[in-house]
């Protein structure tokens, strides 16, 4: 039986285009992994889609004076098209504003509520009296107490990077109306993560093979102790709280939605359901999400580790009907020319812009050579040019070009039969025989930089082999030796 694998990449936020940091973090590594396993014959599906709820989308909509739906429609289509042109091989690319996703998320929330896993808390939160809306942390601005940036958000100062709470801001104001917020009571559902910490720790302890950057961040959360986490918000945009659940808890559900961190990972499940429906088999999704033999792999960036390694697994454990991740190979961040990528400062290389000017394979190769797998990496145009010219073109491209031209010109476009082999031939044969397993092992262990390095080393050796064998001479002096040379070179395809 072929190995059953379910691969997901973090759902990109539908409030802006895709940039190179996104690709290097969660998408290109996953695509390499998926393509390898398809060639290997694994039973694998690759699921992704747009994350279309949350405060940033509402802020974008208010800034442009349009509806949130218009924002997500625009960027969903833009990013889906960019991914297709970049060569991403998703089996299904969904979106969290879909009817199926709202149904699946509501049912998930309802199941946990019926099991009594949530706790209710009534607390004071900041409220905009002008807009008549509770303010999520991102909807509050003020002066950063650390660096005096006057436009720090209620969750973080993007200038100095300090994590904040709205109460820490100096002179807080609403990002919607600029009004001074007031404290007002509201009730929300919380997931008591401390209750599941021992179970989570036992599960994580069973995966010592995970990347050290992932395990390190998880252990720091465990060491600090897990806290209750709100799963609902007061917002006009999102998955509405089921009225039957709200009634059971005697809470007014008006204006309450699922917190985006809660509904977004459920998007993997809802998108798989939609994929199954498109296949004409509505229950097909269960063979991946509810099969204990499924290898579930989440490809993400390091800023999503806590959600995919603690919170979402806790949700799956509590629900009880789903497999847990077998691995979460999170990458670090990709910088640009030595500086941090920033969507808010428009400091990025946007994928849709790149695709209008350069070749896709050049970017895929340059990024794959320098993925931030264990530490932050840097993208520079000078290195991009060098990778394209010196490696992709001069080494790999040159070898392929000269081999095929020779076969076409002197062997009527066919692979000639091999004859007797000498020591150099046998060295190449040995490399050809052992390369698939060795390269595949690197991909399977999420070491794509080493995989690309070793693959290019093989191409470099093949070029040297071609030069040393001098087929342009042997085609006249010893045609059988020439035929053997071209035969072995063609095997590398």
XYZ file of C-alpha atoms in Angstrom:
493
model
C 0.000 0.000 0.000
C 1.380 3.458 -0.896
C 2.013 5.816 1.990
C -0.999 8.060 2.691
C 0.089 11.665 3.201
C -1.872 14.872 3.777
C 0.154 18.047 3.261
C -0.966 21.568 4.099
C 0.656 24.965 3.779
C -0.308 27.846 6.051
C -3.329 29.653 4.640
C -2.083 33.005 3.289
C -3.951 36.047 4.508
C -6.191 37.509 1.792
C -5.366 41.149 2.454
C -2.355 41.512 0.170
C -0.233 39.763 -2.465
C 2.239 36.938 -1.894
C 5.887 37.885 -1.412
C 9.132 35.914 -1.475
C 9.147 35.457 2.306
C 5.857 33.588 2.091
C 7.195 31.333 -0.662
C 10.385 30.467 1.215
C 8.537 29.820 4.453
C 5.527 27.626 3.742
C 4.968 27.044 0.021
C 8.039 26.117 -2.031
C 9.309 23.585 0.586
C 5.899 21.911 0.612
C 5.685 21.832 -3.173
C 9.108 20.150 -3.438
C 8.015 17.558 -0.859
C 4.700 16.896 -2.619
C 6.201 16.603 -6.092
C 8.779 14.110 -4.811
C 6.123 11.924 -3.180
C 3.943 11.973 -6.274
C 6.914 10.692 -8.297
C 7.481 8.083 -5.598
C 3.875 6.883 -5.901
C 2.637 7.979 -2.468
C -1.081 8.547 -1.916
C -0.650 12.265 -1.260
C -2.885 15.338 -1.415
C -1.823 18.950 -0.984
C -4.339 21.354 0.563
C -4.200 25.126 0.955
C -6.418 28.193 0.569
C -7.029 31.778 1.600
C -7.447 32.862 5.233
C -10.218 35.428 4.830
C -11.305 36.498 8.298
C -9.793 38.656 11.000
C -8.927 42.217 11.865
C -6.310 43.035 9.181
C -8.866 42.351 6.456
C -11.390 44.604 8.163
C -8.778 47.335 8.519
C -7.914 47.045 4.839
C -11.593 47.216 3.904
C -12.198 50.298 6.045
C -9.104 51.993 4.629
C -10.355 51.455 1.076
C -14.004 52.086 1.982
C -15.133 48.726 0.595
C -16.573 45.566 2.151
C -14.342 42.826 3.604
C -15.784 40.448 1.007
C -14.495 42.676 -1.792
C -11.030 42.642 -0.237
C -10.848 38.858 0.103
C -12.341 38.277 -3.342
C -9.644 40.451 -4.879
C -6.674 38.926 -3.108
C -7.948 35.355 -3.201
C -8.054 35.452 -6.994
C -4.754 37.355 -7.247
C -2.876 34.944 -5.001
C -4.459 31.847 -6.493
C -3.351 33.000 -9.952
C 0.165 33.861 -8.725
C 0.524 30.455 -7.089
C -0.567 28.729 -10.301
C 1.961 30.686 -12.363
C 4.687 29.964 -9.806
C 4.005 26.249 -10.273
C 2.426 25.404 -6.926
C 0.789 21.979 -7.318
C -2.087 22.237 -4.840
C -4.724 19.548 -5.171
C -7.196 22.082 -3.845
C -7.031 25.783 -2.998
C -10.016 26.799 -0.893
C -11.109 29.851 1.054
C -12.449 30.366 4.561
C -15.344 32.577 3.465
C -16.964 29.574 1.755
C -20.242 28.095 2.961
C -18.605 24.720 3.598
C -15.931 26.300 5.784
C -18.506 28.186 7.864
C -20.440 24.944 8.357
C -17.378 22.876 9.274
C -16.044 25.526 11.674
C -19.428 25.928 13.348
C -19.763 22.169 13.752
C -16.254 21.934 15.199
C -17.019 24.679 17.717
C -20.371 23.041 18.538
C -18.723 19.650 19.201
C -16.245 21.159 21.661
C -19.023 23.126 23.336
C -21.199 20.036 23.708
C -18.277 18.252 25.347
C -18.053 21.085 27.851
C -14.490 21.936 26.873
C -14.933 25.710 26.794
C -15.098 28.097 29.704
C -16.929 31.428 29.648
C -15.306 34.643 30.783
C -16.847 38.066 31.153
C -14.177 40.750 31.057
C -13.705 44.389 30.242
C -12.414 45.117 26.755
C -11.837 48.356 24.907
C -14.829 49.647 22.954
C -15.156 52.358 20.307
C -18.164 54.470 21.355
C -18.235 56.176 17.978
C -18.172 53.056 15.785
C -20.080 51.075 18.430
C -17.753 48.106 18.157
C -15.396 46.237 20.481
C -11.827 46.769 19.434
C -9.535 43.839 18.768
C -5.906 44.520 19.672
C -5.093 45.343 16.048
C -7.875 47.939 15.991
C -6.158 49.975 18.697
C -3.272 52.348 18.103
C -1.193 54.416 20.462
C 2.311 55.398 21.464
C 4.713 52.526 22.065
C 6.095 52.642 25.630
C 9.385 51.142 24.414
C 10.321 53.328 21.409
C 7.703 56.138 21.414
C 6.385 55.168 17.985
C 3.032 57.034 17.860
C 1.409 54.398 15.600
C 2.036 51.172 17.510
C -0.742 48.568 17.411
C -2.394 47.071 20.464
C -0.617 43.743 19.935
C 2.789 44.828 18.649
C 4.915 47.799 17.709
C 6.004 47.219 14.128
C 8.812 49.743 14.478
C 10.717 48.121 17.353
C 9.028 44.700 17.408
C 7.922 44.860 21.059
C 4.910 42.678 21.919
C 2.223 44.775 23.571
C -1.237 44.719 25.055
C -3.701 47.576 24.494
C -3.402 48.590 28.143
C 0.319 49.280 27.692
C -0.188 51.827 24.907
C 0.164 55.509 25.761
C -2.808 57.597 24.609
C -4.653 54.680 22.961
C -7.076 55.486 20.159
C -9.367 53.570 17.832
C -7.826 52.711 14.487
C -11.321 52.997 13.023
C -12.556 56.414 14.135
C -9.609 57.826 16.125
C -11.918 58.024 19.147
C -10.638 57.310 22.649
C -11.731 53.765 23.549
C -13.636 53.000 26.728
C -13.742 49.809 28.792
C -16.894 47.730 28.438
C -17.860 44.237 29.555
C -18.193 41.392 27.043
C -18.441 37.595 27.305
C -16.381 35.090 25.331
C -15.591 31.399 25.068
C -12.080 30.265 26.042
C -10.153 27.068 25.424
C -8.375 26.087 28.679
C -5.044 25.012 27.199
C -3.499 24.293 30.608
C -5.945 21.405 30.903
C -4.320 19.713 27.901
C -0.679 20.617 28.552
C 0.418 17.192 29.855
C -1.274 15.466 26.924
C 0.398 17.863 24.509
C 3.788 17.390 26.176
C 3.503 13.612 25.889
C 2.660 13.921 22.192
C 5.545 16.326 21.509
C 7.982 14.098 23.452
C 7.171 11.343 20.965
C 8.593 13.495 18.147
C 12.273 14.165 18.935
C 12.926 14.183 15.170
C 11.194 17.551 14.746
C 13.308 20.570 13.839
C 15.121 22.142 16.785
C 13.679 25.608 16.129
C 10.163 24.158 16.353
C 10.785 22.112 19.497
C 12.569 25.036 21.150
C 9.631 27.368 20.718
C 7.147 24.726 21.879
C 9.172 23.981 25.015
C 9.359 27.676 25.878
C 5.550 27.815 25.819
C 5.315 24.698 27.969
C 7.843 26.113 30.417
C 5.838 29.316 30.821
C 2.641 27.294 31.255
C -0.269 27.332 28.834
C -3.087 29.776 29.499
C -6.745 30.050 28.575
C -7.139 31.204 24.969
C -10.187 33.083 23.680
C -11.831 31.378 20.707
C -14.413 34.088 19.971
C -14.319 37.777 19.163
C -16.713 40.732 18.888
C -16.449 41.482 15.172
C -18.884 41.957 12.276
C -16.783 39.764 9.929
C -16.114 36.062 10.425
C -17.790 32.738 11.213
C -20.786 33.495 13.398
C -21.201 31.711 16.716
C -23.914 29.032 16.362
C -27.088 30.368 17.928
C -27.912 27.027 19.570
C -24.575 27.061 21.391
C -24.979 30.683 22.459
C -28.464 29.907 23.737
C -27.195 26.932 25.721
C -24.597 29.158 27.407
C -27.152 31.961 27.831
C -25.011 34.400 25.845
C -26.168 36.885 23.227
C -24.487 35.756 20.000
C -25.088 39.065 18.205
C -21.835 40.329 16.679
C -19.767 37.403 17.953
C -17.611 35.326 15.608
C -14.964 32.649 15.900
C -11.515 34.076 16.536
C -9.553 33.823 13.297
C -6.815 31.655 14.833
C -9.526 29.123 15.738
C -11.303 28.954 12.384
C -8.267 29.320 10.076
C -6.648 25.894 10.725
C -10.073 24.289 10.452
C -9.812 25.608 6.886
C -7.509 22.669 6.135
C -10.364 20.313 6.968
C -13.071 22.275 5.137
C -10.892 22.628 2.027
C -10.261 18.865 2.043
C -14.021 18.369 2.263
C -14.516 20.620 -0.746
C -11.812 18.694 -2.606
C -13.663 15.451 -1.877
C -16.926 16.957 -3.092
C -15.242 18.077 -6.307
C -14.001 14.490 -6.725
C -17.591 13.229 -6.463
C -16.967 11.378 -3.197
C -18.146 13.422 -0.195
C -16.583 11.044 2.344
C -13.161 10.864 0.696
C -11.779 13.524 3.055
C -12.188 11.123 5.980
C -9.603 8.746 4.480
C -6.986 11.410 5.185
C -8.193 13.276 8.283
C -9.626 10.284 10.153
C -7.216 7.513 9.122
C -4.670 6.731 11.848
C -2.103 5.796 9.194
C -2.178 9.229 7.556
C 1.044 11.237 7.684
C -0.178 14.802 8.269
C 2.473 17.454 7.585
C 1.974 21.202 8.105
C 4.412 23.490 6.262
C 4.491 26.893 7.970
C 6.645 29.854 8.949
C 7.979 30.159 12.491
C 5.364 32.764 13.431
C 2.719 30.033 13.166
C 4.427 27.414 15.342
C 2.287 27.943 18.446
C -0.944 27.622 16.456
C 0.050 24.444 14.588
C 1.992 22.697 17.349
C -0.042 23.569 20.440
C -3.437 25.168 19.807
C -4.671 23.305 16.703
C -3.424 19.916 17.997
C -5.229 20.621 21.283
C -8.397 21.321 19.314
C -7.980 18.077 17.359
C -7.281 16.091 20.525
C -10.360 17.442 22.261
C -12.564 16.832 19.246
C -11.258 13.271 19.054
C -11.956 12.337 15.427
C -8.850 13.608 13.650
C -5.218 12.619 13.143
C -2.510 14.795 14.665
C 0.410 16.273 12.712
C 3.268 13.858 12.131
C 5.570 16.796 11.549
C 5.472 20.597 11.388
C 8.688 21.603 9.569
C 8.483 25.348 10.203
C 10.988 27.591 8.455
C 12.538 30.759 9.815
C 12.207 34.130 8.032
C 13.602 35.277 4.704
C 15.053 38.794 4.693
C 15.504 41.012 1.651
C 18.912 42.584 0.971
C 19.748 42.386 4.681
C 16.500 43.933 5.936
C 13.296 42.442 7.309
C 10.482 42.020 4.818
C 7.548 44.282 5.685
C 4.129 44.297 4.077
C 3.110 47.480 5.904
C 6.220 49.319 4.641
C 5.840 47.776 1.166
C 9.366 46.412 1.490
C 9.094 43.114 -0.341
C 9.423 41.393 -3.682
C 5.827 40.656 -4.620
C 5.282 37.434 -6.538
C 2.819 38.919 -9.025
C 5.349 41.665 -9.873
C 8.199 39.182 -10.247
C 6.189 36.966 -12.591
C 5.799 39.848 -15.050
C 9.576 40.234 -15.434
C 11.464 36.981 -14.846
C 11.289 33.217 -15.293
C 9.600 31.075 -12.653
C 12.266 28.357 -12.490
C 15.000 30.892 -11.764
C 13.155 32.026 -8.652
C 12.220 28.533 -7.526
C 15.853 27.474 -7.784
C 17.323 30.575 -6.134
C 14.895 30.309 -3.216
C 15.383 26.543 -2.844
C 19.150 27.080 -2.565
C 18.658 29.496 0.309
C 15.597 28.396 2.252
C 15.557 29.574 5.903
C 15.309 26.026 7.227
C 17.297 26.411 10.452
C 17.921 30.162 10.664
C 16.874 33.370 8.937
C 18.185 33.657 5.374
C 18.676 36.588 3.039
C 17.564 37.098 -0.550
C 19.660 39.411 -2.711
C 19.359 40.203 -6.403
C 23.114 39.731 -6.846
C 22.909 36.178 -5.509
C 19.773 35.548 -7.572
C 21.695 36.551 -10.705
C 24.688 34.391 -9.758
C 22.504 31.346 -9.040
C 20.748 31.715 -12.382
C 23.854 32.335 -14.487
C 26.536 30.262 -12.767
C 24.526 27.244 -11.666
C 21.124 26.899 -13.296
C 22.369 27.956 -16.742
C 26.117 27.210 -16.817
C 26.069 23.907 -14.915
C 22.679 22.201 -15.171
C 21.430 23.946 -18.304
C 24.720 23.559 -20.113
C 24.898 19.829 -19.361
C 21.351 19.190 -20.554
C 21.793 21.337 -23.645
C 25.045 19.802 -24.835
C 23.838 16.240 -24.157
C 20.576 16.619 -26.069
C 22.161 18.497 -28.950
C 24.778 15.758 -29.290
C 22.140 12.998 -29.173
C 19.964 14.808 -31.713
C 22.805 15.640 -34.088
C 24.775 12.419 -34.051
C 22.321 9.721 -32.893
C 19.175 10.776 -34.789
C 17.518 12.130 -31.644
C 17.598 8.758 -29.871
C 19.385 7.444 -26.786
C 22.202 5.271 -28.128
C 22.961 1.844 -26.694
C 25.794 1.601 -24.165
C 28.796 -0.590 -24.628
C 31.666 -1.506 -22.331
C 32.300 0.878 -19.441
C 35.536 2.194 -17.980
C 36.228 3.456 -14.446
C 34.904 6.953 -15.129
C 31.710 5.511 -16.614
C 31.282 3.308 -13.541
C 31.758 6.276 -11.233
C 28.925 8.112 -12.981
C 26.744 4.984 -12.955
C 27.315 4.618 -9.201
C 26.230 8.215 -8.637
C 23.139 7.740 -10.812
C 22.152 4.580 -8.915
C 22.511 6.074 -5.452
C 21.248 9.615 -6.141
C 17.456 8.979 -6.024
C 17.488 7.435 -2.544
C 19.994 9.934 -1.156
C 18.214 12.980 -2.589
C 14.810 11.599 -1.627
C 15.925 11.108 1.963
C 16.928 14.766 2.184
C 13.538 15.879 0.860
C 11.735 13.528 3.224
C 13.703 15.013 6.135
C 12.814 18.579 5.043
C 16.426 19.401 4.117
C 15.753 20.996 0.762
C 18.878 23.171 0.734
C 21.074 20.074 0.979
C 18.927 18.337 -1.644
C 19.427 21.189 -4.139
C 23.130 21.412 -3.291
C 23.706 17.687 -3.867
C 21.633 17.689 -7.045
C 23.746 20.517 -8.464
C 26.899 18.672 -7.410
C 25.701 15.722 -9.468
C 25.165 18.027 -12.457
C 28.622 19.513 -11.877
C 30.190 16.028 -11.916
C 28.200 15.136 -15.049
C 29.563 18.210 -16.810
C 33.093 17.200 -15.880
C 32.384 13.654 -17.050
C 31.208 14.980 -20.429
C 34.341 17.090 -20.771
C 36.685 14.288 -19.731
C 35.074 11.770 -22.096
C 35.369 14.189 -25.046
C 32.534 12.746 -27.173
C 33.262 15.317 -29.890
C 36.495 13.376 -30.445
C 35.312 9.816 -29.787
C 32.378 10.063 -32.202
C 35.010 9.606 -34.929
C 37.828 7.755 -33.146
C 35.657 5.302 -31.141
C 31.890 5.594 -31.872
C 30.960 2.952 -29.258
C 32.685 4.876 -26.471
C 30.882 8.018 -27.670
C 27.555 6.166 -27.627
C 28.191 4.951 -24.066
C 29.012 8.479 -22.947
C 25.791 9.956 -24.367
C 23.745 6.990 -23.121
C 24.928 7.552 -19.527
C 24.414 11.308 -19.756
C 20.852 10.756 -20.904
C 20.229 8.527 -17.866
C 20.529 11.590 -15.634
C 17.167 12.808 -16.896
